Amino acid sequence: MAILKHFASKSSNYGASLDYVLFDHDEKSGKVLRDANGNRILRRSYWLDGVNCDPFLYAQECKTLNNQYNKNQKPEEIKSHHYILSFDPKDVKTCGLTGEKAQSLGLAFAKRNFPGHQMIVCTHADGSRRSGNIHVHIFLNSLRKIDVEASEWSERAIDSRAGYKHHVTKKYLQHLKQDVMNMCREKGLHQVDLLARAEQNISDREYYAVLRGQDRLDKETTEDQKDLATADAGSIPQKTRFQTQKQYLRDAIDECAKDATTFDEFYYLLSDRYKVKVIETRGRFSYLHPDRNKNIRARALGAAYEKEALLEKFLQNCQEREMQTRVPISFAGFDLETHPILEVLFIESDLRLVPDLQKSIKEKYSHVNERKILLSTLQEEARTVAFVQMNNISDLDELENRKRAAASLAADSETALLQTQKELKEINRRTHYTGQFLDYKDTFRKMTKVINKGKYRREHEKEIRSYEEARDILRRYTPKGKFPSLRSLQEKKTELTSKLAEQEKTCQENNKALDQLSIASQNIKIILGYSETTREHNSKKISEDRNVPRKPRSRNRGPEL
């Protein structure tokens, strides 16, 4: 399972890269480790190569190139890039991966994807905390040294020319991850899909925060244990596992998602048990930790904590709970294992099949067609009758009236939602042009005060045109009077956003209610035989069957209802 990490650095100390790959460093503090004499400790093993430079003169040659093109001179410029290609520890035993092989793979990867740059490529076999996973470090100067041929994944023409900088985009990183996956599959190494979202998104910053926090906690625990040795036996030790706020949210969400079947239930459990609030904004979840004032977005926690994954989890829980609450009806003298078609299932409630439906089943099972009724049909009939009873619907006309009312309510909510969306769109447009108007207002005012207005306008033509465009558009909204302030527009936008979220929820509820009533109406018509022709045929058939003399029924021939 090879993974790829990328870091951009604004530090001008190129020598620190070479020091890192050659000497041991403390993982938590990042400082160089020294022996008893104060000398730096070399790493146990490493493989080092240079590309377009001498690896031991990497710092000097990078600075020389920067001075030649007068680039990387400002503090805010990105001066180097660091890529880490880390292989699965299982590759060592099962695939025969060695440091030499990993170095050749990393060197080929660097030359293939970063041509023209000064680079040092170094492989370490120790891994994080001596875990044993082989990994390759690639440090490259952000400035390209020589011209190269344009590649198919280059996004700009200058990405192949000397004197221009390394350009990293989301699309480019996806290309690099795909190249890593292809390389590992070609060499028979373990690999996962690097382009898929991780279920738990634990960044390096969070990882090292856990290491430092756990060390502090271990020291505090050791001191507490010393104090407990001299204290009363009834003293309670403190917690021994450090947990970040993000991990607290992950654990809380995992526990509550196991028990929840709906979002409302999940919201209540999370708030009641862990004091965590769930906020939905524009179809995305975010969570508020009890010790924070700012939300943490679900995508920062991982794919398993986003809205789509959780709703799918709730649906699975609901289906599992429904399977557990199914209760079969047993018929006297009838083996349900031999005839599973007669197993009728109920939802979890005190409701039972109404007498008319019981009679219908009995009649159907009393005649020739008794074995042709599917189990799924009986289940849907039971659910439909239970729905009608729970909603106190007395007849089909009342059901149709409720369906028409629900359709009207759903249409009204859709109309209101579309109107709010339109208003929000207009507010966003006004906010945009109000900001544009204010940005170039001073430039336009200065033009009214200068003597040579034509020259000033030519020099600031773009700014003045932007000002006039924004002014003309804003006048359409307020032909008379003063333009509204940017703050008032933002407040209006916040108000409409909240209103829109409530209307979306209401619209979903109304549509769900309409769907349930529509399905219930169709099922009831099927159960009762909605057409008059069907009713007359069924009545005639029942009368004829009742007048036909029958032989005594065998004991195992059918159910006794």
Coordinates of C-alpha atoms in Angstrom, one line a residue:
M1 CA 0.0 0.0 0.0
A2 CA 2.2 2.9 -1.3
I3 CA 1.0 6.4 -0.4
L4 CA 2.2 9.7 -1.6
K5 CA 2.5 12.9 0.5
H6 CA 3.4 16.4 -0.7
F7 CA 4.7 19.4 1.3
A8 CA 5.6 22.9 0.0
S9 CA 8.2 24.9 1.9
K10 CA 9.0 28.7 1.9
S11 CA 12.2 28.2 3.8
S12 CA 15.4 29.3 2.0
N13 CA 17.5 26.8 4.0
Y14 CA 18.1 24.2 1.3
G15 CA 20.8 22.6 3.5
A16 CA 18.1 21.4 6.0
S17 CA 16.8 18.9 3.4
L18 CA 20.2 17.2 3.1
D19 CA 20.7 17.2 6.9
Y20 CA 17.3 15.5 7.3
V21 CA 18.0 12.6 4.9
L22 CA 21.5 12.0 6.3
F23 CA 21.1 12.5 10.1
D24 CA 18.6 11.1 12.7
H25 CA 15.9 13.5 13.8
D26 CA 13.5 13.5 16.7
E27 CA 10.0 12.8 15.2
K28 CA 8.2 15.1 17.6
S29 CA 10.5 18.1 17.8
G30 CA 12.2 17.8 14.4
K31 CA 15.6 18.5 16.0
V32 CA 18.8 16.6 15.0
L33 CA 19.8 13.9 17.5
R34 CA 23.3 14.1 18.9
D35 CA 25.5 11.6 20.7
A36 CA 27.2 12.1 24.1
N37 CA 29.9 14.2 22.5
G38 CA 27.5 16.5 20.8
N39 CA 28.1 15.1 17.3
R40 CA 25.1 14.5 14.9
I41 CA 24.1 10.9 14.6
L42 CA 24.0 9.4 11.0
R43 CA 21.1 7.4 10.0
R44 CA 21.5 3.6 10.2
S45 CA 21.0 3.2 6.4
Y46 CA 20.1 5.4 3.5
W47 CA 20.4 5.4 -0.3
L48 CA 21.1 8.9 -1.8
D49 CA 21.1 10.2 -5.4
G50 CA 21.1 13.6 -7.1
V51 CA 19.3 14.6 -10.2
N52 CA 20.6 17.6 -12.2
C53 CA 22.9 18.4 -9.3
D54 CA 25.5 16.9 -6.9
P55 CA 23.4 15.6 -3.9
F56 CA 26.0 17.0 -1.4
L57 CA 26.1 20.4 -3.2
Y58 CA 22.3 20.6 -3.5
A59 CA 21.9 23.8 -1.4
Q60 CA 24.6 25.8 -3.1
E61 CA 23.5 24.8 -6.7
C62 CA 19.9 25.7 -5.9
K63 CA 20.8 29.1 -4.6
T64 CA 23.0 29.7 -7.7
L65 CA 20.1 28.9 -10.0
N66 CA 17.7 31.1 -8.0
N67 CA 20.1 34.1 -8.3
Q68 CA 20.6 33.4 -12.0
Y69 CA 16.8 33.9 -12.7
N70 CA 16.2 36.2 -9.8
K71 CA 13.6 33.9 -8.4
N72 CA 12.8 32.6 -4.9
Q73 CA 14.1 35.8 -3.4
K74 CA 11.0 36.8 -1.4
P75 CA 9.9 35.3 1.9
E76 CA 6.4 34.5 0.6
E77 CA 7.7 32.5 -2.3
I78 CA 7.6 28.6 -2.3
K79 CA 11.2 27.6 -2.6
S80 CA 11.2 23.8 -2.5
H81 CA 8.8 20.8 -2.6
H82 CA 9.0 17.6 -0.6
Y83 CA 7.4 14.4 -1.8
I84 CA 7.3 11.2 0.3
L85 CA 6.7 7.9 -1.4
S86 CA 5.9 5.4 1.4
F87 CA 5.6 1.6 0.8
D88 CA 3.6 -0.9 2.7
P89 CA 5.7 -2.8 5.4
K90 CA 4.3 -6.1 4.1
D91 CA 6.1 -5.4 0.8
V92 CA 9.4 -6.3 2.5
K93 CA 8.4 -9.8 3.5
T94 CA 5.9 -10.8 0.8
C95 CA 7.2 -8.9 -2.2
G96 CA 10.9 -8.8 -1.6
L97 CA 11.2 -5.0 -1.5
T98 CA 14.6 -3.7 -0.4
G99 CA 16.1 -0.2 0.0
E100 CA 17.9 -0.5 -3.3
K101 CA 14.7 -1.4 -5.2
A102 CA 12.8 1.3 -3.5
Q103 CA 15.5 3.8 -4.4
S104 CA 15.4 2.8 -8.1
L105 CA 11.6 3.1 -8.1
G106 CA 11.7 6.5 -6.4
L107 CA 14.5 7.8 -8.7
A108 CA 12.5 6.7 -11.8
F109 CA 9.3 8.3 -10.4
A110 CA 11.2 11.6 -9.8
K111 CA 12.7 11.7 -13.2
R112 CA 9.4 10.8 -14.9
N113 CA 7.3 13.4 -13.1
F114 CA 9.7 16.3 -12.2
P115 CA 12.0 16.6 -15.2
G116 CA 14.4 19.5 -15.4
H117 CA 14.5 20.2 -11.6
Q118 CA 17.4 19.9 -9.2
M119 CA 16.5 17.1 -6.8
I120 CA 17.9 14.8 -4.2
V121 CA 16.3 11.4 -3.8
C122 CA 16.9 9.4 -0.6
T123 CA 15.5 6.2 0.7
H124 CA 15.1 5.2 4.3
A125 CA 14.4 1.7 5.5
D126 CA 13.6 2.5 9.2
G127 CA 10.1 4.1 8.9
S128 CA 8.2 6.2 11.4
R129 CA 9.0 5.1 14.9
R130 CA 11.1 2.2 13.5
S131 CA 8.0 0.7 12.0
G132 CA 10.1 -0.8 9.2
N133 CA 8.2 0.7 6.2
I134 CA 10.5 1.7 3.4
H135 CA 10.0 5.2 2.1
V136 CA 11.6 7.6 -0.4
H137 CA 12.1 11.3 0.1
I138 CA 12.2 13.5 -2.9
F139 CA 13.4 17.1 -2.3
L140 CA 13.3 19.4 -5.4
N141 CA 14.0 23.1 -6.0
S142 CA 10.8 24.8 -7.1
L143 CA 12.7 26.5 -10.0
R144 CA 13.3 24.4 -13.1
K145 CA 16.9 24.3 -14.3
I146 CA 16.7 23.0 -17.9
D147 CA 14.1 22.9 -20.7
V148 CA 12.3 19.6 -21.1
E149 CA 9.7 18.3 -23.5
A150 CA 6.1 19.1 -22.7
S151 CA 4.3 16.2 -21.1
E152 CA 0.7 15.2 -21.6
W153 CA -0.2 16.1 -18.0
S154 CA 1.3 19.7 -18.2
E155 CA -1.4 22.3 -17.7
R156 CA 0.7 25.3 -19.0
A157 CA 3.2 25.8 -21.8
I158 CA 5.8 27.2 -19.4
D159 CA 5.7 24.0 -17.3
S160 CA 8.4 22.6 -19.5
R161 CA 10.7 25.7 -19.7
A162 CA 13.7 26.6 -17.6
G163 CA 13.4 29.5 -15.2
Y164 CA 9.8 28.7 -14.3
K165 CA 8.5 27.2 -11.1
H166 CA 7.0 23.8 -10.3
H167 CA 3.2 24.1 -10.6
V168 CA 1.2 21.9 -8.2
T169 CA -2.6 21.6 -8.7
K170 CA -5.2 19.1 -7.6
K171 CA -5.3 17.6 -11.0
Y172 CA -1.5 17.2 -11.0
L173 CA -1.5 15.5 -7.6
Q174 CA -4.2 13.1 -8.9
H175 CA -1.9 12.3 -11.8
L176 CA 1.0 11.6 -9.4
K177 CA -1.2 9.3 -7.3
Q178 CA -2.3 7.4 -10.3
D179 CA 1.3 7.0 -11.4
V180 CA 2.2 5.6 -8.0
M181 CA -0.7 3.1 -8.2
N182 CA 0.3 2.0 -11.7
M183 CA 4.0 1.6 -10.6
C184 CA 3.1 -0.6 -7.6
R185 CA 0.7 -2.8 -9.6
E186 CA 3.3 -3.2 -12.3
K187 CA 5.9 -4.3 -9.7
G188 CA 3.4 -6.5 -7.8
L189 CA 3.4 -4.4 -4.6
H190 CA 0.5 -3.9 -2.3
Q191 CA -1.7 -1.0 -3.3
V192 CA -5.0 0.7 -2.6
D193 CA -7.0 3.3 -4.5
L194 CA -5.2 6.6 -3.6
L195 CA -7.9 8.6 -5.5
A196 CA -10.7 7.5 -3.2
R197 CA -11.5 9.5 -0.1
A198 CA -10.2 8.0 3.2
E199 CA -12.8 7.1 5.7
Q200 CA -10.8 8.7 8.4
N201 CA -8.8 11.8 7.3
I202 CA -6.0 12.1 9.8
S203 CA -3.5 14.7 8.7
D204 CA 0.2 14.8 9.6
R205 CA -0.5 17.8 11.8
E206 CA -3.1 15.8 13.8
Y207 CA -0.8 12.7 13.9
Y208 CA 2.1 14.5 15.4
A209 CA -0.2 16.4 17.8
V210 CA -1.4 13.0 19.1
L211 CA 2.3 11.9 19.6
R212 CA 3.2 15.1 21.5
G213 CA 0.0 15.0 23.6
Q214 CA 0.4 11.3 24.5
D215 CA 4.0 12.0 25.6
R216 CA 2.8 14.8 27.9
L217 CA 0.0 12.7 29.2
D218 CA 2.4 9.8 29.9
K219 CA 4.6 12.1 31.9
E220 CA 1.7 13.4 33.9
T221 CA 0.4 9.9 34.5
T222 CA 3.9 8.8 35.8
E223 CA 3.9 11.8 38.2
D224 CA 0.4 11.0 39.3
Q225 CA 1.3 7.4 40.0
K226 CA 4.2 8.6 42.2
D227 CA 1.8 10.8 44.0
L228 CA -0.8 8.0 44.4
A229 CA 1.9 5.8 46.0
T230 CA 1.8 8.2 49.0
A231 CA -1.8 9.2 48.7
D232 CA -5.0 7.4 49.8
A233 CA -5.9 4.1 48.2
G234 CA -9.2 5.5 47.1
S235 CA -7.6 8.1 44.7
I236 CA -8.9 7.9 41.1
P237 CA -6.2 8.0 38.3
Q238 CA -6.6 10.3 35.4
K239 CA -7.2 9.3 31.7
T240 CA -4.2 7.7 30.0
R241 CA -5.1 8.1 26.3
F242 CA -4.7 11.4 24.6
Q243 CA -7.4 12.4 22.2
T244 CA -7.7 15.3 19.8
Q245 CA -10.9 17.2 19.3
K246 CA -11.3 15.7 15.9
Q247 CA -10.8 12.2 17.3
Y248 CA -13.4 12.9 20.0
L249 CA -15.9 13.8 17.3
R250 CA -15.0 10.6 15.3
D251 CA -15.5 8.4 18.3
A252 CA -18.8 10.1 19.3
I253 CA -20.2 9.9 15.7
D254 CA -19.2 6.3 15.4
E255 CA -21.0 5.4 18.6
C256 CA -24.2 7.3 17.9
A257 CA -24.4 6.2 14.2
K258 CA -24.6 2.6 15.4
D259 CA -27.9 3.2 17.1
A260 CA -29.5 5.9 15.0
T261 CA -32.0 5.1 12.2
T262 CA -32.8 8.8 11.3
F263 CA -31.0 12.1 11.3
D264 CA -33.2 13.4 14.1
E265 CA -32.4 10.5 16.3
F266 CA -28.7 10.8 15.4
Y267 CA -28.8 14.6 16.3
Y268 CA -30.4 13.8 19.6
L269 CA -28.0 11.1 20.6
L270 CA -25.0 13.1 19.7
S271 CA -26.2 16.1 21.6
D272 CA -27.4 14.1 24.7
R273 CA -24.4 11.8 25.1
Y274 CA -21.5 13.9 23.9
K275 CA -22.8 17.5 23.8
V276 CA -21.8 17.7 20.1
K277 CA -24.0 19.6 17.7
V278 CA -24.6 18.8 14.1
I279 CA -25.0 21.6 11.6
E280 CA -26.1 21.1 8.0
T281 CA -25.1 23.8 5.6
R282 CA -25.7 23.6 1.8
G283 CA -26.2 19.8 2.1
R284 CA -22.9 19.2 4.0
F285 CA -22.5 18.3 7.7
S286 CA -20.2 20.0 10.2
Y287 CA -19.8 19.4 13.9
L288 CA -19.4 21.7 16.9
H289 CA -17.1 20.3 19.7
P290 CA -18.3 21.2 23.2
D291 CA -15.1 23.1 23.9
R292 CA -15.0 25.0 20.6
N293 CA -16.8 28.0 19.1
K294 CA -16.0 27.1 15.5
N295 CA -17.4 24.1 13.6
I296 CA -15.3 21.3 12.2
R297 CA -16.4 20.2 8.7
A298 CA -17.2 16.6 8.1
R299 CA -14.7 16.3 5.2
A300 CA -11.9 17.2 7.7
L301 CA -12.9 14.1 9.7
G302 CA -13.1 11.7 6.8
A303 CA -15.5 10.3 4.2
A304 CA -17.3 8.1 6.8
Y305 CA -18.5 11.2 8.6
E306 CA -20.1 13.1 5.7
K307 CA -23.8 13.3 5.1
E308 CA -24.1 10.7 2.3
A309 CA -22.2 8.0 4.3
L310 CA -24.2 8.6 7.5
L311 CA -27.6 8.6 5.8
E312 CA -26.6 5.3 4.2
K313 CA -25.6 4.0 7.6
F314 CA -29.0 5.1 9.0
L315 CA -30.8 3.3 6.2
Q316 CA -28.9 0.1 6.9
N317 CA -29.7 0.3 10.7
C318 CA -33.4 0.8 9.8
Q319 CA -33.4 -2.2 7.6
E320 CA -31.6 -4.4 10.2
R321 CA -34.0 -3.2 12.9
E322 CA -37.0 -4.0 10.7
M323 CA -35.6 -7.5 10.1
Q324 CA -35.2 -8.1 13.8
T325 CA -38.8 -7.0 14.6
R326 CA -40.5 -9.2 12.1
V327 CA -42.9 -11.7 13.9
P328 CA -44.3 -14.7 11.9
I329 CA -47.9 -15.8 12.3
S330 CA -48.2 -19.6 12.9
F331 CA -51.1 -21.6 11.5
A332 CA -52.4 -24.6 13.4
G333 CA -51.4 -27.8 11.8
F334 CA -49.4 -26.2 9.0
D335 CA -45.6 -26.3 8.5
L336 CA -44.3 -22.8 7.7
E337 CA -40.9 -24.1 6.7
T338 CA -42.5 -26.3 4.0
H339 CA -44.9 -23.5 2.9
P340 CA -43.1 -20.2 3.6
I341 CA -45.6 -18.4 1.4
L342 CA -48.0 -18.2 4.3
E343 CA -45.6 -16.2 6.6
V344 CA -47.2 -12.8 7.2
L345 CA -44.9 -10.1 8.7
F346 CA -45.8 -7.2 10.9
I347 CA -44.1 -3.9 11.6
E348 CA -43.2 -3.2 15.3
S349 CA -46.6 -1.9 16.7
D350 CA -49.8 -3.0 18.3
L351 CA -51.6 -2.9 15.0
R352 CA -52.9 -6.1 13.4
L353 CA -54.6 -6.9 10.1
V354 CA -58.2 -5.4 10.0
P355 CA -61.0 -8.0 9.8
D356 CA -61.8 -7.3 6.1
L357 CA -58.2 -8.2 5.2
Q358 CA -58.3 -11.3 7.4
K359 CA -61.5 -12.3 5.6
S360 CA -60.0 -11.7 2.2
I361 CA -57.0 -13.9 3.1
K362 CA -59.2 -16.6 4.5
E363 CA -61.3 -16.6 1.3
K364 CA -58.3 -16.7 -0.9
Y365 CA -56.8 -19.6 1.0
S366 CA -60.1 -21.5 1.1
H367 CA -60.3 -22.0 -2.7
V368 CA -58.2 -23.1 -5.7
N369 CA -56.0 -19.9 -5.7
E370 CA -54.9 -20.3 -2.1
R371 CA -51.2 -21.0 -2.9
K372 CA -50.7 -18.3 -5.6
I373 CA -50.5 -15.3 -3.2
L374 CA -47.0 -14.1 -2.9
L375 CA -45.5 -13.3 0.5
S376 CA -44.4 -9.9 -0.6
T377 CA -48.0 -9.0 -1.5
L378 CA -49.2 -9.9 2.0
Q379 CA -46.4 -7.9 3.6
E380 CA -47.3 -4.8 1.6
E381 CA -51.0 -5.3 2.5
A382 CA -50.2 -5.5 6.2
R383 CA -48.0 -2.4 6.0
T384 CA -50.6 -0.5 4.1
V385 CA -53.4 -1.3 6.5
A386 CA -51.2 -0.4 9.5
F387 CA -50.5 2.9 7.8
V388 CA -54.2 3.6 7.3
Q389 CA -55.0 2.7 10.9
M390 CA -52.2 4.8 12.4
N391 CA -53.3 7.8 10.4
N392 CA -57.1 7.3 11.3
I393 CA -58.2 7.2 7.7
S394 CA -61.8 5.8 7.6
D395 CA -62.4 5.4 3.8
L396 CA -60.9 5.7 0.4
D397 CA -62.4 9.2 -0.2
E398 CA -60.7 10.6 2.9
L399 CA -57.4 9.1 1.7
E400 CA -57.8 10.7 -1.7
N401 CA -58.7 14.1 0.0
R402 CA -55.6 13.8 2.1
K403 CA -53.4 13.0 -0.9
R404 CA -54.8 16.0 -2.8
A405 CA -54.1 18.2 0.2
A406 CA -50.6 16.8 0.5
A407 CA -50.0 17.4 -3.2
S408 CA -51.1 21.0 -2.8
L409 CA -48.9 21.5 0.3
A410 CA -45.9 20.0 -1.5
A411 CA -46.4 22.3 -4.5
D412 CA -46.7 25.3 -2.3
S413 CA -43.5 24.4 -0.5
E414 CA -41.7 23.9 -3.8
T415 CA -42.9 27.3 -5.0
A416 CA -41.7 29.0 -1.8
L417 CA -38.4 27.2 -2.1
L418 CA -37.8 28.4 -5.6
Q419 CA -38.8 31.9 -4.7
T420 CA -36.3 31.9 -1.8
Q421 CA -33.6 30.5 -4.1
K422 CA -34.3 33.3 -6.6
E423 CA -34.1 36.0 -3.8
L424 CA -30.8 34.5 -2.5
K425 CA -29.4 34.5 -6.1
E426 CA -30.3 38.2 -6.4
I427 CA -28.8 39.0 -3.0
N428 CA -25.5 37.3 -4.0
R429 CA -25.5 39.3 -7.2
R430 CA -26.1 42.6 -5.4
T431 CA -23.4 41.7 -2.9
H432 CA -20.9 41.0 -5.6
Y433 CA -21.5 44.3 -7.4
T434 CA -21.7 46.2 -4.2
G435 CA -18.2 45.0 -3.4
Q436 CA -17.0 45.9 -6.9
F437 CA -18.6 49.3 -6.6
L438 CA -16.8 50.0 -3.3
D439 CA -13.5 48.7 -4.5
Y440 CA -13.2 51.2 -7.4
K441 CA -15.2 54.1 -5.9
D442 CA -12.1 56.0 -4.8
T443 CA -10.5 55.6 -8.2
F444 CA -13.6 57.1 -9.9
R445 CA -13.8 60.0 -7.4
K446 CA -10.2 60.9 -8.1
M447 CA -11.0 61.2 -11.8
T448 CA -13.6 64.0 -11.0
K449 CA -10.8 66.0 -9.3
V450 CA -8.0 65.7 -11.8
I451 CA -7.6 68.2 -14.6
N452 CA -6.8 65.8 -17.5
K453 CA -9.7 63.4 -17.0
G454 CA -9.1 61.7 -20.4
K455 CA -5.6 60.8 -19.6
Y456 CA -6.6 59.6 -16.1
R457 CA -9.4 57.5 -17.6
R458 CA -7.1 55.8 -20.1
E459 CA -4.6 55.0 -17.3
H460 CA -7.4 53.5 -15.1
E461 CA -9.8 52.3 -17.8
K462 CA -10.3 48.8 -16.3
E463 CA -11.1 50.1 -12.8
I464 CA -13.4 52.8 -14.0
R465 CA -15.3 50.5 -16.3
S466 CA -15.8 48.0 -13.4
Y467 CA -17.1 50.8 -11.2
E468 CA -19.6 52.0 -13.9
E469 CA -20.8 48.5 -14.5
A470 CA -21.4 47.9 -10.8
R471 CA -23.1 51.3 -10.4
D472 CA -25.5 50.8 -13.4
I473 CA -26.5 47.3 -12.2
L474 CA -27.1 48.5 -8.6
R475 CA -29.3 51.4 -9.9
R476 CA -31.6 48.9 -11.4
Y477 CA -32.3 47.6 -7.9
T478 CA -32.5 51.0 -6.3
P479 CA -33.4 53.5 -9.0
K480 CA -33.9 56.2 -6.3
G481 CA -32.2 56.5 -3.1
K482 CA -29.0 55.3 -1.5
F483 CA -27.4 51.9 -2.3
P484 CA -27.7 49.4 0.6
S485 CA -24.6 48.8 2.6
L486 CA -22.5 45.6 2.2
R487 CA -23.2 44.7 5.8
S488 CA -27.0 44.8 5.4
L489 CA -26.8 42.7 2.3
Q490 CA -24.7 40.1 4.1
E491 CA -27.2 40.0 6.9
K492 CA -30.0 39.5 4.4
K493 CA -28.0 36.7 2.8
T494 CA -27.6 35.0 6.2
E495 CA -31.3 35.3 6.8
L496 CA -32.2 33.9 3.4
T497 CA -29.7 31.0 3.8
S498 CA -31.3 30.0 7.1
K499 CA -34.8 30.3 5.6
L500 CA -33.7 28.2 2.6
A501 CA -32.4 25.4 4.9
E502 CA -35.7 25.3 6.7
Q503 CA -37.7 25.3 3.5
E504 CA -35.6 22.5 2.0
K505 CA -36.3 20.4 5.1
T506 CA -40.1 21.2 4.9
C507 CA -40.1 20.4 1.2
Q508 CA -38.5 17.0 1.8
E509 CA -41.0 16.2 4.6
N510 CA -44.0 17.3 2.4
N511 CA -42.8 15.2 -0.6
K512 CA -42.2 12.2 1.7
A513 CA -45.8 12.5 3.1
L514 CA -47.2 12.8 -0.4
D515 CA -45.3 9.7 -1.6
Q516 CA -46.6 7.7 1.4
L517 CA -50.2 8.7 0.7
S518 CA -49.9 8.0 -3.0
I519 CA -48.5 4.5 -2.4
A520 CA -51.1 3.9 0.3
S521 CA -53.9 5.0 -2.1
Q522 CA -52.6 2.6 -4.9
N523 CA -52.3 -0.3 -2.5
I524 CA -55.7 0.2 -1.0
K525 CA -57.3 0.3 -4.5
I526 CA -55.5 -3.0 -5.2
I527 CA -56.6 -4.6 -1.9
L528 CA -60.2 -3.6 -2.2
G529 CA -60.6 -4.0 -5.9
Y530 CA -61.2 -0.5 -7.0
S531 CA -63.1 -1.0 -10.3
E532 CA -66.8 -2.0 -10.1
T533 CA -66.2 -4.7 -12.7
T534 CA -63.6 -6.3 -10.5
R535 CA -65.9 -6.1 -7.5
E536 CA -68.8 -7.7 -9.3
H537 CA -66.6 -10.5 -10.7
N538 CA -65.2 -11.2 -7.2
S539 CA -68.7 -11.3 -5.6
K540 CA -70.0 -13.6 -8.4
K541 CA -67.0 -15.9 -8.0
I542 CA -67.4 -16.1 -4.2
S543 CA -71.2 -16.9 -4.5
E544 CA -70.5 -19.6 -7.1
D545 CA -67.8 -21.2 -5.0
R546 CA -70.0 -21.2 -1.9
N547 CA -72.7 -23.2 -3.8
V548 CA -70.3 -25.8 -5.0
P549 CA -70.3 -28.9 -2.8
R550 CA -66.8 -29.8 -1.6
K551 CA -65.1 -32.8 -0.3
P552 CA -63.8 -32.8 3.3
R553 CA -60.5 -31.0 3.5
S554 CA -57.4 -33.0 4.2
R555 CA -55.6 -32.2 7.5
N556 CA -52.4 -31.1 5.8
R557 CA -53.9 -29.5 2.7
G558 CA -54.1 -25.9 3.8
P559 CA -54.1 -23.5 6.8
E560 CA -56.9 -23.2 9.3
L561 CA -57.8 -19.5 9.6

